[in-house]
């Protein structure tokens, strides 16, 4: 089969790889679409991937073969894919199965080959059936919306004013879900105009370029006492200090972006004075994916405005160099098999 694999000397390469053989407890899925995630970019630029590894975890497809002992959806079922979980460890028992450390198996971002290939081999526990009325492009990006929903869950409850810092895919998804959940006013900080336009389409009440010197002053006029929730989705470390200054007393700040270098908070005492709750988020759960798929089926979520580039699999290495690594793409979606 054809796949895009990581080669240490070349980066991403489109090539032939051996066809999968399905074991008795495995399931073969024919891939329709796979999205390129920011974490995929981090894995490639970090160069820490094994030689020949296939990345890609935002996957929609159809079950085409099952081992004799494999349960789950029948052959012909349209599915998206999430990590497995054991149901026995402390994380699983506390409702945090996405943090499972016992039998966690992960496609495209962990131990199993991913979705930048014509087929992906998984376990039945990883499969989530796609509801009627949800197309393959939306279904592939349900995981992106679920990551945003999970960040919102990490700040627990409530409604009110929200500031989203960063209009990448997860930040934009957060704007849409916050709107669905009744939060407001919703403010987005994002320097790229095209992303600000999507945020307005998704329900943002105000959008600002954070590079302009009066941005924070304008934001304060919208939420004079501060924002009740702030989501840092840009990876800009200085935004943590900015969020602390813009937070209301007893506000909640969630770091959604992955920051890989040391972080310094210049005035940590402000967190004490305001009793700010600083938290983080990672990944998402099966139930959060199911909820986002349900919203898609109901017409409340449409992922398609996020997609800046739809490309065939063989174009991925070039698109990575031209659009992803240069920051010119908003969301790249690969058209790999038959879409639905």
Tab-separated table of C-alpha atoms in Angstrom:
chain	number	residue	atom	x	y	z
A	1	UNK	CA	0.000	0.000	0.000
A	2	UNK	CA	0.981	3.658	-0.306
A	3	UNK	CA	1.892	5.711	2.742
A	4	UNK	CA	3.813	8.790	3.839
A	5	UNK	CA	6.562	7.722	6.236
A	6	UNK	CA	9.173	9.567	8.265
A	7	UNK	CA	12.790	9.155	7.148
A	8	UNK	CA	15.449	10.686	9.358
A	9	UNK	CA	17.533	11.836	6.409
A	10	UNK	CA	14.631	13.168	4.328
A	11	UNK	CA	11.655	13.931	6.542
A	12	UNK	CA	8.289	12.886	5.130
A	13	UNK	CA	8.442	10.585	2.112
A	14	UNK	CA	5.654	9.058	-0.017
A	15	UNK	CA	6.431	5.425	-0.720
A	16	UNK	CA	5.235	1.824	-0.868
A	17	UNK	CA	5.002	-0.049	2.441
A	18	UNK	CA	3.987	-3.668	3.089
A	19	UNK	CA	0.269	-4.453	3.223
A	20	UNK	CA	-1.081	-5.164	6.701
A	21	UNK	CA	-2.000	-8.658	7.833
A	22	UNK	CA	-4.831	-8.629	10.348
A	23	UNK	CA	-4.367	-10.663	13.544
A	24	UNK	CA	-7.331	-12.316	15.255
A	25	UNK	CA	-7.958	-9.327	17.560
A	26	UNK	CA	-7.297	-6.570	14.995
A	27	UNK	CA	-9.411	-4.524	12.602
A	28	UNK	CA	-8.432	-3.102	9.226
A	29	UNK	CA	-9.815	0.317	8.285
A	30	UNK	CA	-9.635	1.784	4.790
A	31	UNK	CA	-8.779	5.451	5.306
A	32	UNK	CA	-10.944	8.153	3.746
A	33	UNK	CA	-9.465	11.340	5.228
A	34	UNK	CA	-6.704	12.173	7.694
A	35	UNK	CA	-6.043	15.615	9.109
A	36	UNK	CA	-2.576	17.015	9.769
A	37	UNK	CA	-2.383	18.096	13.427
A	38	UNK	CA	-0.044	20.517	15.154
A	39	UNK	CA	1.294	17.586	17.168
A	40	UNK	CA	2.253	15.899	13.886
A	41	UNK	CA	4.319	18.954	13.034
A	42	UNK	CA	6.005	18.821	16.441
A	43	UNK	CA	6.880	15.162	15.937
A	44	UNK	CA	8.417	15.787	12.519
A	45	UNK	CA	10.372	18.907	13.508
A	46	UNK	CA	11.575	17.225	16.703
A	47	UNK	CA	13.042	14.384	14.649
A	48	UNK	CA	12.301	11.898	17.436
A	49	UNK	CA	10.150	9.555	15.341
A	50	UNK	CA	11.375	6.027	14.612
A	51	UNK	CA	12.723	5.434	11.124
A	52	UNK	CA	9.861	4.581	8.774
A	53	UNK	CA	7.069	5.568	11.196
A	54	UNK	CA	3.675	6.622	9.795
A	55	UNK	CA	2.068	9.533	11.641
A	56	UNK	CA	-1.526	10.808	11.436
A	57	UNK	CA	-4.262	10.354	14.058
A	58	UNK	CA	-7.225	12.457	12.850
A	59	UNK	CA	-8.758	9.662	10.792
A	60	UNK	CA	-12.054	8.781	9.165
A	61	UNK	CA	-12.578	5.573	7.235
A	62	UNK	CA	-14.514	2.351	6.791
A	63	UNK	CA	-14.015	-1.036	8.472
A	64	UNK	CA	-13.034	-3.498	5.719
A	65	UNK	CA	-11.687	-6.550	7.603
A	66	UNK	CA	-11.846	-7.998	11.116
A	67	UNK	CA	-9.951	-10.751	12.880
A	68	UNK	CA	-11.947	-13.680	14.224
A	69	UNK	CA	-11.746	-12.444	17.823
A	70	UNK	CA	-12.243	-8.760	17.074
A	71	UNK	CA	-15.460	-7.207	18.378
A	72	UNK	CA	-16.809	-3.766	17.729
A	73	UNK	CA	-18.458	-2.326	14.621
A	74	UNK	CA	-19.216	-4.577	11.671
A	75	UNK	CA	-17.432	-4.564	8.327
A	76	UNK	CA	-18.740	-1.641	6.290
A	77	UNK	CA	-19.160	0.672	9.299
A	78	UNK	CA	-17.902	4.241	8.916
A	79	UNK	CA	-15.622	5.047	11.838
A	80	UNK	CA	-13.127	7.418	13.388
A	81	UNK	CA	-10.355	6.232	15.691
A	82	UNK	CA	-9.246	7.007	19.255
A	83	UNK	CA	-6.722	5.400	21.668
A	84	UNK	CA	-7.608	2.231	23.532
A	85	UNK	CA	-7.918	2.131	27.320
A	86	UNK	CA	-7.821	-0.531	30.013
A	87	UNK	CA	-10.729	0.494	32.252
A	88	UNK	CA	-8.777	-0.614	35.339
A	89	UNK	CA	-6.035	1.922	36.100
A	90	UNK	CA	-6.484	5.045	38.222
A	91	UNK	CA	-6.860	7.282	35.164
A	92	UNK	CA	-9.539	5.124	33.543
A	93	UNK	CA	-11.452	4.693	36.796
A	94	UNK	CA	-11.487	8.459	37.336
A	95	UNK	CA	-12.961	9.115	33.892
A	96	UNK	CA	-9.621	10.096	32.355
A	97	UNK	CA	-9.233	7.110	30.052
A	98	UNK	CA	-7.271	9.195	27.551
A	99	UNK	CA	-4.462	9.199	30.168
A	100	UNK	CA	-4.437	5.395	30.501
A	101	UNK	CA	-0.921	4.125	31.237
A	102	UNK	CA	-1.639	0.381	31.209
A	103	UNK	CA	-2.985	-0.857	27.853
A	104	UNK	CA	-3.018	2.430	25.977
A	105	UNK	CA	-2.385	1.886	22.272
A	106	UNK	CA	-2.248	4.945	20.048
A	107	UNK	CA	-2.368	5.269	16.273
A	108	UNK	CA	-0.123	7.765	14.506
A	109	UNK	CA	1.158	9.531	17.607
A	110	UNK	CA	2.304	6.606	19.747
A	111	UNK	CA	3.128	2.946	19.268
A	112	UNK	CA	0.994	2.050	16.203
A	113	UNK	CA	1.327	3.258	12.590
A	114	UNK	CA	-1.017	6.078	11.709
A	115	UNK	CA	-3.417	7.359	9.109
A	116	UNK	CA	-1.206	8.879	6.440
A	117	UNK	CA	-1.639	5.606	4.593
A	118	UNK	CA	-4.278	3.850	2.518
A	119	UNK	CA	-5.126	1.563	5.436
A	120	UNK	CA	-4.706	1.603	9.204
A	121	UNK	CA	-4.711	-1.440	11.505
A	122	UNK	CA	-6.349	-0.924	14.909
A	123	UNK	CA	-8.191	-2.612	17.779
A	124	UNK	CA	-11.974	-2.667	18.025
A	125	UNK	CA	-11.934	-0.626	21.262
A	126	UNK	CA	-10.465	2.257	19.268
A	127	UNK	CA	-13.387	2.580	16.862
A	128	UNK	CA	-16.180	5.148	17.134
A	129	UNK	CA	-19.030	4.737	14.605
A	130	UNK	CA	-19.831	7.881	12.635
A	131	UNK	CA	-23.482	8.983	12.836
A	132	UNK	CA	-25.682	9.392	9.784
A	133	UNK	CA	-25.358	12.813	8.212
A	134	UNK	CA	-21.674	13.288	9.088
A	135	UNK	CA	-19.310	13.290	6.105
A	136	UNK	CA	-15.770	11.905	6.163
A	137	UNK	CA	-14.108	15.324	6.245
A	138	UNK	CA	-16.052	16.397	9.310
A	139	UNK	CA	-15.558	13.017	10.973
A	140	UNK	CA	-11.782	13.156	10.534
A	141	UNK	CA	-11.734	16.482	12.375
A	142	UNK	CA	-14.103	15.503	15.185
A	143	UNK	CA	-10.972	14.810	17.235
A	144	UNK	CA	-9.850	18.431	16.847
A	145	UNK	CA	-13.155	19.676	18.217
A	146	UNK	CA	-13.007	17.044	20.971
A	147	UNK	CA	-9.598	18.385	22.046
A	148	UNK	CA	-11.188	21.819	22.435
A	149	UNK	CA	-14.164	20.373	24.303
A	150	UNK	CA	-11.794	18.561	26.641
A	151	UNK	CA	-9.966	21.829	27.421
A	152	UNK	CA	-13.301	23.405	28.292
A	153	UNK	CA	-14.126	20.448	30.540
A	154	UNK	CA	-10.741	20.883	32.260
A	155	UNK	CA	-11.881	24.317	33.431
A	156	UNK	CA	-15.089	22.797	34.847
A	157	UNK	CA	-18.540	24.293	34.610
A	158	UNK	CA	-19.908	27.796	34.472
A	159	UNK	CA	-20.566	30.267	31.705
A	160	UNK	CA	-19.624	33.869	31.092
A	161	UNK	CA	-16.817	35.784	29.427
A	162	UNK	CA	-14.053	33.890	27.623
A	163	UNK	CA	-10.772	34.816	25.965
A	164	UNK	CA	-9.207	32.389	23.487
A	165	UNK	CA	-5.564	33.147	22.731
A	166	UNK	CA	-4.598	31.723	19.355
A	167	UNK	CA	-6.779	30.977	16.334
A	168	UNK	CA	-5.251	27.727	15.178
A	169	UNK	CA	-7.610	24.775	14.637
A	170	UNK	CA	-8.084	23.988	18.337
A	171	UNK	CA	-8.549	27.628	19.277
A	172	UNK	CA	-11.168	28.045	16.543
A	173	UNK	CA	-12.869	24.817	17.593
A	174	UNK	CA	-12.947	26.159	21.153
A	175	UNK	CA	-14.695	29.304	19.937
A	176	UNK	CA	-17.387	27.226	18.207
A	177	UNK	CA	-18.004	24.936	21.185
A	178	UNK	CA	-18.034	27.803	23.677
A	179	UNK	CA	-20.733	29.398	21.533
A	180	UNK	CA	-22.754	26.166	21.512
A	181	UNK	CA	-22.436	25.940	25.299
A	182	UNK	CA	-23.726	29.472	25.826
A	183	UNK	CA	-20.559	31.293	26.870
A	184	UNK	CA	-20.177	34.970	26.082
A	185	UNK	CA	-18.842	37.387	25.278
A	186	UNK	CA	-16.264	35.283	23.431
A	187	UNK	CA	-13.056	37.078	22.432
A	188	UNK	CA	-10.306	35.710	20.188
A	189	UNK	CA	-6.721	36.955	19.981
A	190	UNK	CA	-5.186	36.012	16.613
A	191	UNK	CA	-2.804	37.919	14.312
A	192	UNK	CA	-3.927	36.248	11.040
A	193	UNK	CA	-6.987	37.869	9.503
A	194	UNK	CA	-8.263	34.708	7.797
A	195	UNK	CA	-8.368	32.928	11.147
A	196	UNK	CA	-10.163	35.859	12.757
A	197	UNK	CA	-12.771	35.626	9.984
A	198	UNK	CA	-13.383	31.944	10.760
A	199	UNK	CA	-13.737	32.802	14.442
A	200	UNK	CA	-16.512	35.275	13.624
A	201	UNK	CA	-18.208	32.615	11.496
A	202	UNK	CA	-17.935	30.233	14.460
A	203	UNK	CA	-19.544	32.689	16.856
A	204	UNK	CA	-16.820	34.899	18.338
A	205	UNK	CA	-18.231	38.202	19.576
A	206	UNK	CA	-14.955	40.109	19.217
A	207	UNK	CA	-11.658	39.352	17.452
A	208	UNK	CA	-8.390	41.224	17.932
A	209	UNK	CA	-4.876	41.187	16.577
A	210	UNK	CA	-2.780	40.587	19.721
A	211	UNK	CA	0.230	42.265	18.125
A	212	UNK	CA	-1.469	45.651	18.192
A	213	UNK	CA	-0.480	47.715	21.229
A	214	UNK	CA	-4.005	48.584	22.422
A	215	UNK	CA	-5.456	45.057	22.216
A	216	UNK	CA	-5.573	44.396	25.961
A	217	UNK	CA	-7.147	47.800	26.618
A	218	UNK	CA	-9.902	46.988	24.120
A	219	UNK	CA	-10.423	43.574	25.714
A	220	UNK	CA	-10.799	45.141	29.150
A	221	UNK	CA	-13.692	47.270	27.867
A	222	UNK	CA	-15.490	44.031	26.972
A	223	UNK	CA	-14.815	42.310	30.295
A	224	UNK	CA	-14.070	45.140	32.789
A	225	UNK	CA	-13.631	42.760	35.734
A	226	UNK	CA	-11.583	40.299	33.690
A	227	UNK	CA	-12.358	37.115	31.784
A	228	UNK	CA	-13.851	34.169	33.623
A	229	UNK	CA	-12.057	31.634	31.432
A	230	UNK	CA	-8.962	32.015	29.275
A	231	UNK	CA	-7.613	29.355	26.912
A	232	UNK	CA	-3.988	29.645	25.745
A	233	UNK	CA	-3.917	27.911	22.342
A	234	UNK	CA	-1.011	29.680	20.629
A	235	UNK	CA	2.126	28.364	22.310
A	236	UNK	CA	3.296	31.943	22.940
A	237	UNK	CA	4.806	31.810	26.430
A	238	UNK	CA	4.221	35.487	27.200
A	239	UNK	CA	0.501	34.831	26.896
A	240	UNK	CA	0.518	33.168	30.316
A	241	UNK	CA	1.429	36.463	31.997
A	242	UNK	CA	-1.056	38.223	29.748
A	243	UNK	CA	-3.793	35.765	30.757
A	244	UNK	CA	-3.087	36.262	34.466
A	245	UNK	CA	-3.429	40.016	34.046
A	246	UNK	CA	-6.682	39.665	32.084
A	247	UNK	CA	-8.280	37.063	34.363
A	248	UNK	CA	-11.128	37.858	36.722
A	249	UNK	CA	-10.812	37.013	40.429
A	250	UNK	CA	-11.235	33.235	40.765
A	251	UNK	CA	-10.790	32.950	37.016
A	252	UNK	CA	-9.641	29.827	35.220
A	253	UNK	CA	-6.741	29.662	32.779
A	254	UNK	CA	-6.116	26.538	30.696
A	255	UNK	CA	-2.870	25.997	28.785
A	256	UNK	CA	-4.011	24.002	25.760
A	257	UNK	CA	-0.897	24.516	23.627
A	258	UNK	CA	2.196	22.366	24.106
A	259	UNK	CA	5.116	24.469	25.381
A	260	UNK	CA	8.386	22.562	25.195
A	261	UNK	CA	10.814	25.020	26.787
A	262	UNK	CA	11.005	26.448	30.340
A	263	UNK	CA	8.226	28.839	31.282
A	264	UNK	CA	8.561	31.717	33.742
A	265	UNK	CA	5.603	33.511	35.341
A	266	UNK	CA	6.721	37.064	36.020
A	267	UNK	CA	4.204	37.904	38.777
A	268	UNK	CA	3.014	34.619	40.315
A	269	UNK	CA	1.676	36.483	43.364
A	270	UNK	CA	-1.145	37.767	41.131
A	271	UNK	CA	-2.381	34.187	40.934
A	272	UNK	CA	-2.638	34.201	44.709
A	273	UNK	CA	-4.274	37.604	44.905
A	274	UNK	CA	-6.883	36.619	42.318
A	275	UNK	CA	-7.101	32.949	43.365
A	276	UNK	CA	-6.628	31.980	39.740
A	277	UNK	CA	-6.879	28.323	38.829
A	278	UNK	CA	-4.185	27.449	36.287
A	279	UNK	CA	-4.649	24.108	34.555
A	280	UNK	CA	-3.705	22.295	31.356
A	281	UNK	CA	-5.310	19.865	28.939
A	282	UNK	CA	-4.178	17.046	26.688
A	283	UNK	CA	-6.020	14.927	24.146
A	284	UNK	CA	-9.680	13.984	24.670
A	285	UNK	CA	-11.958	11.082	25.494
A	286	UNK	CA	-14.173	8.756	23.492
A	287	UNK	CA	-17.241	10.468	24.940
A	288	UNK	CA	-15.997	13.908	23.921
A	289	UNK	CA	-15.523	12.644	20.353
A	290	UNK	CA	-18.987	11.123	20.389
A	291	UNK	CA	-20.461	14.427	21.589
A	292	UNK	CA	-18.729	16.372	18.819
A	293	UNK	CA	-19.909	13.860	16.207
A	294	UNK	CA	-23.426	14.282	17.570
A	295	UNK	CA	-23.156	18.068	17.224
A	296	UNK	CA	-21.952	17.538	13.656
A	297	UNK	CA	-24.970	15.327	12.926
A	298	UNK	CA	-27.234	18.049	14.380
A	299	UNK	CA	-25.615	20.730	12.211
A	300	UNK	CA	-24.160	22.628	15.163
A	301	UNK	CA	-20.540	21.974	14.146
A	302	UNK	CA	-19.086	22.158	10.640
A	303	UNK	CA	-15.357	21.510	10.431
A	304	UNK	CA	-15.057	22.389	6.774
A	305	UNK	CA	-14.370	26.145	7.222
A	306	UNK	CA	-11.178	25.141	9.059
A	307	UNK	CA	-9.790	23.297	6.034
A	308	UNK	CA	-7.439	25.525	4.066
A	309	UNK	CA	-5.908	22.754	1.977
A	310	UNK	CA	-7.346	19.437	0.722
A	311	UNK	CA	-4.650	17.333	-0.885
A	312	UNK	CA	-4.053	13.759	-2.067
A	313	UNK	CA	-1.712	11.667	0.064
A	314	UNK	CA	1.172	11.836	-2.396
A	315	UNK	CA	1.258	15.623	-2.054
A	316	UNK	CA	1.790	15.608	1.718
A	317	UNK	CA	5.627	15.865	1.705
A	318	UNK	CA	5.472	18.908	-0.588
A	319	UNK	CA	2.540	20.483	1.279
A	320	UNK	CA	4.420	20.001	4.531
A	321	UNK	CA	7.403	21.944	3.178
A	322	UNK	CA	5.364	24.622	1.399
A	323	UNK	CA	2.387	25.257	3.677
A	324	UNK	CA	2.606	23.444	7.037
A	325	UNK	CA	6.194	24.054	8.116
A	326	UNK	CA	5.958	27.657	6.915
A	327	UNK	CA	2.745	28.297	8.874
A	328	UNK	CA	0.749	29.220	5.761
A	329	UNK	CA	-1.921	26.535	6.185
A	330	UNK	CA	-4.760	26.672	8.689
A	331	UNK	CA	-5.708	22.986	8.444
A	332	UNK	CA	-4.466	20.465	5.900
A	333	UNK	CA	-6.748	17.485	5.232
A	334	UNK	CA	-5.579	14.540	3.173
A	335	UNK	CA	-7.949	12.913	0.706
A	336	UNK	CA	-6.674	9.348	0.825
A	337	UNK	CA	-9.492	6.933	-0.056
A	338	UNK	CA	-13.107	7.211	-1.117
A	339	UNK	CA	-14.794	10.018	0.784
A	340	UNK	CA	-18.336	9.772	2.116
